[in-house]
Amino acid sequence: MCKDERASYKLKPMHKQIAIDGPVASGKTAVGKLLSEKLGWRFLDTGLMYRAITWLALDEKIDVSNHEKLVTIAMNSQIQLIPSDRGDRFIINENDITDSLRNRDVERSVSLISQISGVRAALITKQQEIANSDSIVMVGRDIGIRVLKYADVKVFLTASPDVRAKRRMAQTFEANPKATLQMVKSDLERRDLIDSQNEESPLLPADDSVIINTDKMEIDEVVEAIMKLVVTE
Ligand code: DC
């Protein structure tokens, strides 16, 4: 890689980066968070940024077809992550929306809003700026192929739809006790389809990603497998 190219991504070599990508409920967030705690690095779940813009769009009653307005709010929003006893709080334009990011309305619209090129560009710039300030574990869909192209370690997590549906079911039970496994699985497959059709950032491992199938692995085992990549690289 040439120096200019690295500079254009605003990356400082002294900060370490781990990129973790994968489909819905592949375990990215749980694994990434634990990994960041073990390493003492910053953690960023980029899905929450797309969710936050979706929350803002719903709050301001902006239609998902109004791309111009959505790009404007993505560019102008102030996103902050503030540590607290209850985990990181996600603040957008001074509203703490942490507890609303996984609600059903956000869940329904986020895949569509995250397809919009200008929204992606605005959020990717913010993600690269965050990575520029500290060593980081960043999780998402396009971290290895686009956001942190020069990450020290890139991992792509996979798991079968059945295993992912069971995991997601356990996570969503509190928010939606009436959800059935079949409902969760269909919703997950619908989102997989939209995410895989994302023209700009299709859900794909980077050429230099290590692919880990987590079907038969506990979170700790996945973290251990990634830790080995960190220490040996
Ligand atoms: O990981 P998640 O379910 O919280 O992600 C929410 C949505 O955001 C999902 O539809 C995919 C999209 N997303 C994306 O397009 N790029 C990312 N880096 C992270 C998430």
PDB file of C-alpha atoms and ligand atoms in Angstrom:
ATOM      1  CA  MET A   1       0.000   0.000   0.000  1.00  0.00           C
ATOM      2  CA  CYS A   2       1.365   3.449  -0.804  1.00  0.00           C
ATOM      3  CA  LYS A   3       1.656   6.113   1.903  1.00  0.00           C
ATOM      4  CA  ASP A   4      -0.835   8.458   0.223  1.00  0.00           C
ATOM      5  CA  GLU A   5      -3.414   5.735   0.114  1.00  0.00           C
ATOM      6  CA  ARG A   6      -3.056   5.121   3.829  1.00  0.00           C
ATOM      7  CA  ALA A   7      -3.232   8.863   4.480  1.00  0.00           C
ATOM      8  CA  SER A   8      -6.457   9.125   2.504  1.00  0.00           C
ATOM      9  CA  TYR A   9      -8.019   6.687   4.974  1.00  0.00           C
ATOM     10  CA  LYS A  10      -6.728   8.862   7.830  1.00  0.00           C
ATOM     11  CA  LEU A  11      -5.178   5.817   9.488  1.00  0.00           C
ATOM     12  CA  LYS A  12      -2.322   6.140  11.896  1.00  0.00           C
ATOM     13  CA  PRO A  13      -0.196   3.012  11.967  1.00  0.00           C
ATOM     14  CA  MET A  14       0.204   3.239  15.761  1.00  0.00           C
ATOM     15  CA  HIS A  15      -3.458   2.330  16.253  1.00  0.00           C
ATOM     16  CA  LYS A  16      -4.383  -1.312  15.890  1.00  0.00           C
ATOM     17  CA  GLN A  17      -7.542  -2.389  14.121  1.00  0.00           C
ATOM     18  CA  ILE A  18      -9.603  -5.560  14.039  1.00  0.00           C
ATOM     19  CA  ALA A  19     -12.416  -5.737  11.488  1.00  0.00           C
ATOM     20  CA  ILE A  20     -15.237  -8.219  12.102  1.00  0.00           C
ATOM     21  CA  ASP A  21     -17.945  -8.686   9.503  1.00  0.00           C
ATOM     22  CA  GLY A  22     -20.778 -11.145   9.048  1.00  0.00           C
ATOM     23  CA  PRO A  23     -24.532 -11.520   8.556  1.00  0.00           C
ATOM     24  CA  VAL A  24     -27.310 -10.796  11.072  1.00  0.00           C
ATOM     25  CA  ALA A  25     -26.890 -12.740  14.328  1.00  0.00           C
ATOM     26  CA  SER A  26     -23.581 -14.339  13.347  1.00  0.00           C
ATOM     27  CA  GLY A  27     -22.231 -13.310  16.756  1.00  0.00           C
ATOM     28  CA  LYS A  28     -20.250 -10.223  15.653  1.00  0.00           C
ATOM     29  CA  THR A  29     -21.357  -7.913  18.424  1.00  0.00           C
ATOM     30  CA  ALA A  30     -20.945 -10.315  21.350  1.00  0.00           C
ATOM     31  CA  VAL A  31     -17.573 -11.483  20.022  1.00  0.00           C
ATOM     32  CA  GLY A  32     -16.315  -7.998  19.148  1.00  0.00           C
ATOM     33  CA  LYS A  33     -17.310  -6.540  22.501  1.00  0.00           C
ATOM     34  CA  LEU A  34     -15.631  -9.297  24.508  1.00  0.00           C
ATOM     35  CA  LEU A  35     -12.547  -9.113  22.322  1.00  0.00           C
ATOM     36  CA  SER A  36     -12.288  -5.342  22.816  1.00  0.00           C
ATOM     37  CA  GLU A  37     -12.592  -5.779  26.600  1.00  0.00           C
ATOM     38  CA  LYS A  38      -9.797  -8.386  26.610  1.00  0.00           C
ATOM     39  CA  LEU A  39      -7.540  -6.166  24.541  1.00  0.00           C
ATOM     40  CA  GLY A  40      -8.541  -2.911  26.269  1.00  0.00           C
ATOM     41  CA  TRP A  41      -9.371  -1.385  22.893  1.00  0.00           C
ATOM     42  CA  ARG A  42     -12.310   0.667  21.773  1.00  0.00           C
ATOM     43  CA  PHE A  43     -15.381  -1.112  20.381  1.00  0.00           C
ATOM     44  CA  LEU A  44     -17.681   0.140  17.651  1.00  0.00           C
ATOM     45  CA  ASP A  45     -20.766  -1.666  16.388  1.00  0.00           C
ATOM     46  CA  THR A  46     -21.370   0.174  13.110  1.00  0.00           C
ATOM     47  CA  GLY A  47     -24.845  -1.379  12.750  1.00  0.00           C
ATOM     48  CA  LEU A  48     -25.912   0.909  15.607  1.00  0.00           C
ATOM     49  CA  MET A  49     -24.930   3.947  13.539  1.00  0.00           C
ATOM     50  CA  TYR A  50     -27.219   2.842  10.686  1.00  0.00           C
ATOM     51  CA  ARG A  51     -29.912   2.158  13.270  1.00  0.00           C
ATOM     52  CA  ALA A  52     -29.432   5.614  14.813  1.00  0.00           C
ATOM     53  CA  ILE A  53     -29.934   7.359  11.461  1.00  0.00           C
ATOM     54  CA  THR A  54     -33.008   5.186  10.902  1.00  0.00           C
ATOM     55  CA  TRP A  55     -34.353   6.188  14.342  1.00  0.00           C
ATOM     56  CA  LEU A  56     -33.757   9.848  13.494  1.00  0.00           C
ATOM     57  CA  ALA A  57     -35.503   9.479  10.128  1.00  0.00           C
ATOM     58  CA  LEU A  58     -38.533   7.870  11.791  1.00  0.00           C
ATOM     59  CA  ASP A  59     -38.547  10.500  14.534  1.00  0.00           C
ATOM     60  CA  GLU A  60     -38.471  13.302  11.958  1.00  0.00           C
ATOM     61  CA  LYS A  61     -41.000  11.434   9.768  1.00  0.00           C
ATOM     62  CA  ILE A  62     -38.675  11.389   6.755  1.00  0.00           C
ATOM     63  CA  ASP A  63     -39.765   8.885   4.129  1.00  0.00           C
ATOM     64  CA  VAL A  64     -37.243   6.150   3.220  1.00  0.00           C
ATOM     65  CA  SER A  65     -37.509   7.287  -0.421  1.00  0.00           C
ATOM     66  CA  ASN A  66     -36.335  10.822   0.445  1.00  0.00           C
ATOM     67  CA  HIS A  67     -32.632  10.102  -0.077  1.00  0.00           C
ATOM     68  CA  GLU A  68     -31.555  13.728  -0.133  1.00  0.00           C
ATOM     69  CA  LYS A  69     -32.984  14.435   3.316  1.00  0.00           C
ATOM     70  CA  LEU A  70     -31.643  11.150   4.718  1.00  0.00           C
ATOM     71  CA  VAL A  71     -28.133  11.907   3.482  1.00  0.00           C
ATOM     72  CA  THR A  72     -28.362  15.384   5.024  1.00  0.00           C
ATOM     73  CA  ILE A  73     -29.311  14.025   8.443  1.00  0.00           C
ATOM     74  CA  ALA A  74     -26.570  11.379   8.223  1.00  0.00           C
ATOM     75  CA  MET A  75     -23.977  14.047   7.414  1.00  0.00           C
ATOM     76  CA  ASN A  76     -25.151  16.529  10.044  1.00  0.00           C
ATOM     77  CA  SER A  77     -25.896  14.199  12.956  1.00  0.00           C
ATOM     78  CA  GLN A  78     -23.682  14.309  16.023  1.00  0.00           C
ATOM     79  CA  ILE A  79     -23.059  10.755  17.197  1.00  0.00           C
ATOM     80  CA  GLN A  80     -21.454  10.086  20.583  1.00  0.00           C
ATOM     81  CA  LEU A  81     -20.754   6.872  22.492  1.00  0.00           C
ATOM     82  CA  ILE A  82     -20.604   7.473  26.221  1.00  0.00           C
ATOM     83  CA  PRO A  83     -19.472   4.702  28.597  1.00  0.00           C
ATOM     84  CA  SER A  84     -21.801   4.026  31.553  1.00  0.00           C
ATOM     85  CA  ASP A  85     -22.492   1.313  34.187  1.00  0.00           C
ATOM     86  CA  ARG A  86     -25.094  -0.102  31.789  1.00  0.00           C
ATOM     87  CA  GLY A  87     -22.632  -0.300  28.869  1.00  0.00           C
ATOM     88  CA  ASP A  88     -22.029   2.339  26.215  1.00  0.00           C
ATOM     89  CA  ARG A  89     -24.849   4.837  25.761  1.00  0.00           C
ATOM     90  CA  PHE A  90     -25.544   5.834  22.170  1.00  0.00           C
ATOM     91  CA  ILE A  91     -26.291   9.543  21.863  1.00  0.00           C
ATOM     92  CA  ILE A  92     -27.439  11.206  18.660  1.00  0.00           C
ATOM     93  CA  ASN A  93     -27.965  14.961  18.530  1.00  0.00           C
ATOM     94  CA  GLU A  94     -28.002  14.889  22.357  1.00  0.00           C
ATOM     95  CA  ASN A  95     -30.775  12.238  22.590  1.00  0.00           C
ATOM     96  CA  ASP A  96     -29.910   8.991  24.375  1.00  0.00           C
ATOM     97  CA  ILE A  97     -31.528   6.488  22.013  1.00  0.00           C
ATOM     98  CA  THR A  98     -29.670   3.358  23.184  1.00  0.00           C
ATOM     99  CA  ASP A  99     -32.854   1.586  24.251  1.00  0.00           C
ATOM    100  CA  SER A 100     -34.706   2.314  20.996  1.00  0.00           C
ATOM    101  CA  LEU A 101     -32.113   1.121  18.501  1.00  0.00           C
ATOM    102  CA  ARG A 102     -33.461  -2.418  18.300  1.00  0.00           C
ATOM    103  CA  ASN A 103     -37.168  -1.614  18.264  1.00  0.00           C
ATOM    104  CA  ARG A 104     -39.403  -3.070  15.574  1.00  0.00           C
ATOM    105  CA  ASP A 105     -39.823   0.093  13.508  1.00  0.00           C
ATOM    106  CA  VAL A 106     -36.075   0.636  13.318  1.00  0.00           C
ATOM    107  CA  GLU A 107     -35.571  -3.061  12.555  1.00  0.00           C
ATOM    108  CA  ARG A 108     -38.003  -2.836   9.623  1.00  0.00           C
ATOM    109  CA  SER A 109     -36.449   0.179   7.907  1.00  0.00           C
ATOM    110  CA  VAL A 110     -32.739  -0.044   8.672  1.00  0.00           C
ATOM    111  CA  SER A 111     -31.798  -2.373   5.809  1.00  0.00           C
ATOM    112  CA  LEU A 112     -33.315   0.037   3.269  1.00  0.00           C
ATOM    113  CA  ILE A 113     -31.766   3.175   4.754  1.00  0.00           C
ATOM    114  CA  SER A 114     -28.364   1.496   4.958  1.00  0.00           C
ATOM    115  CA  GLN A 115     -28.473   0.913   1.176  1.00  0.00           C
ATOM    116  CA  ILE A 116     -28.354   4.630   0.394  1.00  0.00           C
ATOM    117  CA  SER A 117     -24.957   5.517  -0.979  1.00  0.00           C
ATOM    118  CA  GLY A 118     -24.725   9.005   0.574  1.00  0.00           C
ATOM    119  CA  VAL A 119     -25.819   7.713   3.994  1.00  0.00           C
ATOM    120  CA  ARG A 120     -23.089   5.052   3.811  1.00  0.00           C
ATOM    121  CA  ALA A 121     -20.451   7.576   2.745  1.00  0.00           C
ATOM    122  CA  ALA A 122     -21.334   9.903   5.654  1.00  0.00           C
ATOM    123  CA  LEU A 123     -21.244   7.105   8.227  1.00  0.00           C
ATOM    124  CA  ILE A 124     -18.085   5.506   6.835  1.00  0.00           C
ATOM    125  CA  THR A 125     -16.277   8.842   7.220  1.00  0.00           C
ATOM    126  CA  LYS A 126     -17.400   8.997  10.861  1.00  0.00           C
ATOM    127  CA  GLN A 127     -16.299   5.365  11.418  1.00  0.00           C
ATOM    128  CA  GLN A 128     -12.846   6.053   9.948  1.00  0.00           C
ATOM    129  CA  GLU A 129     -12.499   9.143  12.148  1.00  0.00           C
ATOM    130  CA  ILE A 130     -13.326   7.087  15.247  1.00  0.00           C
ATOM    131  CA  ALA A 131     -10.759   4.437  14.214  1.00  0.00           C
ATOM    132  CA  ASN A 132      -8.215   7.179  13.826  1.00  0.00           C
ATOM    133  CA  SER A 133      -8.328   8.072  17.521  1.00  0.00           C
ATOM    134  CA  ASP A 134      -7.608   4.724  19.192  1.00  0.00           C
ATOM    135  CA  SER A 135      -6.990   1.009  18.701  1.00  0.00           C
ATOM    136  CA  ILE A 136     -10.356  -0.492  17.856  1.00  0.00           C
ATOM    137  CA  VAL A 137     -12.453  -3.573  17.262  1.00  0.00           C
ATOM    138  CA  MET A 138     -15.067  -2.584  14.674  1.00  0.00           C
ATOM    139  CA  VAL A 139     -17.953  -4.786  13.619  1.00  0.00           C
ATOM    140  CA  GLY A 140     -20.344  -4.500  10.687  1.00  0.00           C
ATOM    141  CA  ARG A 141     -20.871  -5.636   7.128  1.00  0.00           C
ATOM    142  CA  ASP A 142     -18.224  -3.780   5.119  1.00  0.00           C
ATOM    143  CA  ILE A 143     -15.475  -3.109   7.629  1.00  0.00           C
ATOM    144  CA  GLY A 144     -12.874  -5.404   6.042  1.00  0.00           C
ATOM    145  CA  ILE A 145     -13.693  -4.540   2.447  1.00  0.00           C
ATOM    146  CA  ARG A 146     -14.274  -0.813   2.783  1.00  0.00           C
ATOM    147  CA  VAL A 147     -14.094   0.976   6.139  1.00  0.00           C
ATOM    148  CA  LEU A 148     -10.788  -0.382   7.473  1.00  0.00           C
ATOM    149  CA  LYS A 149      -9.164  -1.822   4.369  1.00  0.00           C
ATOM    150  CA  TYR A 150      -5.808  -1.985   6.122  1.00  0.00           C
ATOM    151  CA  ALA A 151      -6.975  -3.538   9.409  1.00  0.00           C
ATOM    152  CA  ASP A 152      -4.360  -5.680  11.158  1.00  0.00           C
ATOM    153  CA  VAL A 153      -6.794  -8.574  11.451  1.00  0.00           C
ATOM    154  CA  LYS A 154      -9.950  -9.204   9.416  1.00  0.00           C
ATOM    155  CA  VAL A 155     -12.489 -11.812  10.373  1.00  0.00           C
ATOM    156  CA  PHE A 156     -15.711 -12.854   8.655  1.00  0.00           C
ATOM    157  CA  LEU A 157     -18.122 -14.770  10.895  1.00  0.00           C
ATOM    158  CA  THR A 158     -20.705 -17.126   9.406  1.00  0.00           C
ATOM    159  CA  ALA A 159     -23.398 -19.374  10.874  1.00  0.00           C
ATOM    160  CA  SER A 160     -26.350 -21.258   9.408  1.00  0.00           C
ATOM    161  CA  PRO A 161     -29.758 -19.505   9.264  1.00  0.00           C
ATOM    162  CA  ASP A 162     -31.173 -21.954  11.858  1.00  0.00           C
ATOM    163  CA  VAL A 163     -28.455 -21.252  14.389  1.00  0.00           C
ATOM    164  CA  ARG A 164     -28.685 -17.512  13.768  1.00  0.00           C
ATOM    165  CA  ALA A 165     -32.468 -17.538  14.151  1.00  0.00           C
ATOM    166  CA  LYS A 166     -32.171 -19.320  17.517  1.00  0.00           C
ATOM    167  CA  ARG A 167     -29.611 -16.781  18.712  1.00  0.00           C
ATOM    168  CA  ARG A 168     -31.697 -13.825  17.529  1.00  0.00           C
ATOM    169  CA  MET A 169     -34.804 -15.357  19.121  1.00  0.00           C
ATOM    170  CA  ALA A 170     -33.049 -15.421  22.497  1.00  0.00           C
ATOM    171  CA  GLN A 171     -32.046 -11.760  22.062  1.00  0.00           C
ATOM    172  CA  THR A 172     -35.456 -10.529  20.923  1.00  0.00           C
ATOM    173  CA  PHE A 173     -37.615 -12.453  23.403  1.00  0.00           C
ATOM    174  CA  GLU A 174     -37.722  -9.585  25.908  1.00  0.00           C
ATOM    175  CA  ALA A 175     -38.586  -6.982  23.272  1.00  0.00           C
ATOM    176  CA  ASN A 176     -41.119  -9.174  21.483  1.00  0.00           C
ATOM    177  CA  PRO A 177     -42.301 -12.196  23.499  1.00  0.00           C
ATOM    178  CA  LYS A 178     -44.855 -13.088  20.810  1.00  0.00           C
ATOM    179  CA  ALA A 179     -42.214 -13.690  18.107  1.00  0.00           C
ATOM    180  CA  THR A 180     -41.932 -17.276  16.909  1.00  0.00           C
ATOM    181  CA  LEU A 181     -38.763 -18.950  15.657  1.00  0.00           C
ATOM    182  CA  GLN A 182     -40.241 -19.052  12.143  1.00  0.00           C
ATOM    183  CA  MET A 183     -41.002 -15.287  12.244  1.00  0.00           C
ATOM    184  CA  VAL A 184     -37.477 -14.508  13.411  1.00  0.00           C
ATOM    185  CA  LYS A 185     -35.960 -16.776  10.735  1.00  0.00           C
ATOM    186  CA  SER A 186     -38.045 -15.240   7.902  1.00  0.00           C
ATOM    187  CA  ASP A 187     -37.148 -11.730   9.037  1.00  0.00           C
ATOM    188  CA  LEU A 188     -33.469 -12.692   9.174  1.00  0.00           C
ATOM    189  CA  GLU A 189     -33.584 -14.205   5.671  1.00  0.00           C
ATOM    190  CA  ARG A 190     -35.350 -11.090   4.341  1.00  0.00           C
ATOM    191  CA  ARG A 191     -32.583  -8.917   5.799  1.00  0.00           C
ATOM    192  CA  ASP A 192     -29.855 -11.266   4.482  1.00  0.00           C
ATOM    193  CA  LEU A 193     -31.330 -10.864   1.006  1.00  0.00           C
ATOM    194  CA  ILE A 194     -31.420  -7.050   1.198  1.00  0.00           C
ATOM    195  CA  ASP A 195     -27.904  -6.918   2.684  1.00  0.00           C
ATOM    196  CA  SER A 196     -26.491  -9.260   0.026  1.00  0.00           C
ATOM    197  CA  GLN A 197     -28.010  -7.099  -2.713  1.00  0.00           C
ATOM    198  CA  ASN A 198     -26.362  -3.944  -1.406  1.00  0.00           C
ATOM    199  CA  GLU A 199     -24.612  -2.871  -4.602  1.00  0.00           C
ATOM    200  CA  GLU A 200     -22.014  -0.653  -3.015  1.00  0.00           C
ATOM    201  CA  SER A 201     -21.061  -2.777  -0.036  1.00  0.00           C
ATOM    202  CA  PRO A 202     -22.272  -6.330  -0.621  1.00  0.00           C
ATOM    203  CA  LEU A 203     -21.868  -8.585   2.383  1.00  0.00           C
ATOM    204  CA  LEU A 204     -18.647 -10.357   1.429  1.00  0.00           C
ATOM    205  CA  PRO A 205     -15.427 -11.355   3.154  1.00  0.00           C
ATOM    206  CA  ALA A 206     -12.339  -9.396   2.103  1.00  0.00           C
ATOM    207  CA  ASP A 207      -9.689 -11.406   0.251  1.00  0.00           C
ATOM    208  CA  ASP A 208      -7.545 -11.305   3.378  1.00  0.00           C
ATOM    209  CA  SER A 209     -10.339 -12.173   5.856  1.00  0.00           C
ATOM    210  CA  VAL A 210     -10.211 -15.270   8.012  1.00  0.00           C
ATOM    211  CA  ILE A 211     -13.607 -16.987   7.750  1.00  0.00           C
ATOM    212  CA  ILE A 212     -14.910 -18.580  10.949  1.00  0.00           C
ATOM    213  CA  ASN A 213     -18.068 -20.690  11.023  1.00  0.00           C
ATOM    214  CA  THR A 214     -19.489 -20.235  14.526  1.00  0.00           C
ATOM    215  CA  ASP A 215     -22.296 -22.841  14.339  1.00  0.00           C
ATOM    216  CA  LYS A 216     -20.657 -25.096  16.902  1.00  0.00           C
ATOM    217  CA  MET A 217     -18.654 -22.508  18.795  1.00  0.00           C
ATOM    218  CA  GLU A 218     -19.343 -20.582  21.995  1.00  0.00           C
ATOM    219  CA  ILE A 219     -18.536 -16.877  22.086  1.00  0.00           C
ATOM    220  CA  ASP A 220     -15.395 -17.489  24.187  1.00  0.00           C
ATOM    221  CA  GLU A 221     -14.081 -19.962  21.635  1.00  0.00           C
ATOM    222  CA  VAL A 222     -14.540 -17.497  18.777  1.00  0.00           C
ATOM    223  CA  VAL A 223     -12.791 -14.788  20.805  1.00  0.00           C
ATOM    224  CA  GLU A 224      -9.909 -17.163  21.544  1.00  0.00           C
ATOM    225  CA  ALA A 225      -9.586 -18.005  17.832  1.00  0.00           C
ATOM    226  CA  ILE A 226      -9.359 -14.302  16.955  1.00  0.00           C
ATOM    227  CA  MET A 227      -6.930 -13.586  19.808  1.00  0.00           C
ATOM    228  CA  LYS A 228      -4.570 -16.126  18.231  1.00  0.00           C
ATOM    229  CA  LEU A 229      -4.643 -14.118  15.006  1.00  0.00           C
ATOM    230  CA  VAL A 230      -3.869 -10.936  16.924  1.00  0.00           C
ATOM    231  CA  VAL A 231      -0.853 -12.286  18.778  1.00  0.00           C
ATOM    232  CA  THR A 232       0.650 -14.221  15.911  1.00  0.00           C
ATOM    233  CA  GLU A 233       0.309 -11.580  13.223  1.00  0.00           C
TER     234      GLU A 233
HETATM  235  O1   DC B   1     -25.738  -5.457  12.561  1.00  0.00           O
HETATM  236  P1   DC B   1     -27.100  -4.800  12.617  1.00  0.00           P
HETATM  237  O2   DC B   1     -28.239  -5.764  12.491  1.00  0.00           O
HETATM  238  O3   DC B   1     -27.265  -3.942  13.832  1.00  0.00           O
HETATM  239  O4   DC B   1     -27.146  -3.829  11.342  1.00  0.00           O
HETATM  240  C1   DC B   1     -28.268  -3.050  11.071  1.00  0.00           C
HETATM  241  C2   DC B   1     -28.362  -2.822   9.557  1.00  0.00           C
HETATM  242  O5   DC B   1     -27.316  -1.967   9.133  1.00  0.00           O
HETATM  243  C3   DC B   1     -28.315  -4.070   8.695  1.00  0.00           C
HETATM  244  O6   DC B   1     -29.424  -4.073   7.812  1.00  0.00           O
HETATM  245  C4   DC B   1     -27.068  -3.957   7.876  1.00  0.00           C
HETATM  246  C5   DC B   1     -26.666  -2.511   7.996  1.00  0.00           C
HETATM  247  N1   DC B   1     -25.221  -2.339   8.157  1.00  0.00           N
HETATM  248  C6   DC B   1     -24.498  -2.003   7.036  1.00  0.00           C
HETATM  249  O7   DC B   1     -25.071  -1.904   5.944  1.00  0.00           O
HETATM  250  N2   DC B   1     -23.165  -1.784   7.154  1.00  0.00           N
HETATM  251  C7   DC B   1     -22.555  -1.914   8.331  1.00  0.00           C
HETATM  252  N3   DC B   1     -21.230  -1.687   8.414  1.00  0.00           N
HETATM  253  C8   DC B   1     -23.285  -2.273   9.479  1.00  0.00           C
HETATM  254  C9   DC B   1     -24.633  -2.505   9.353  1.00  0.00           C
END
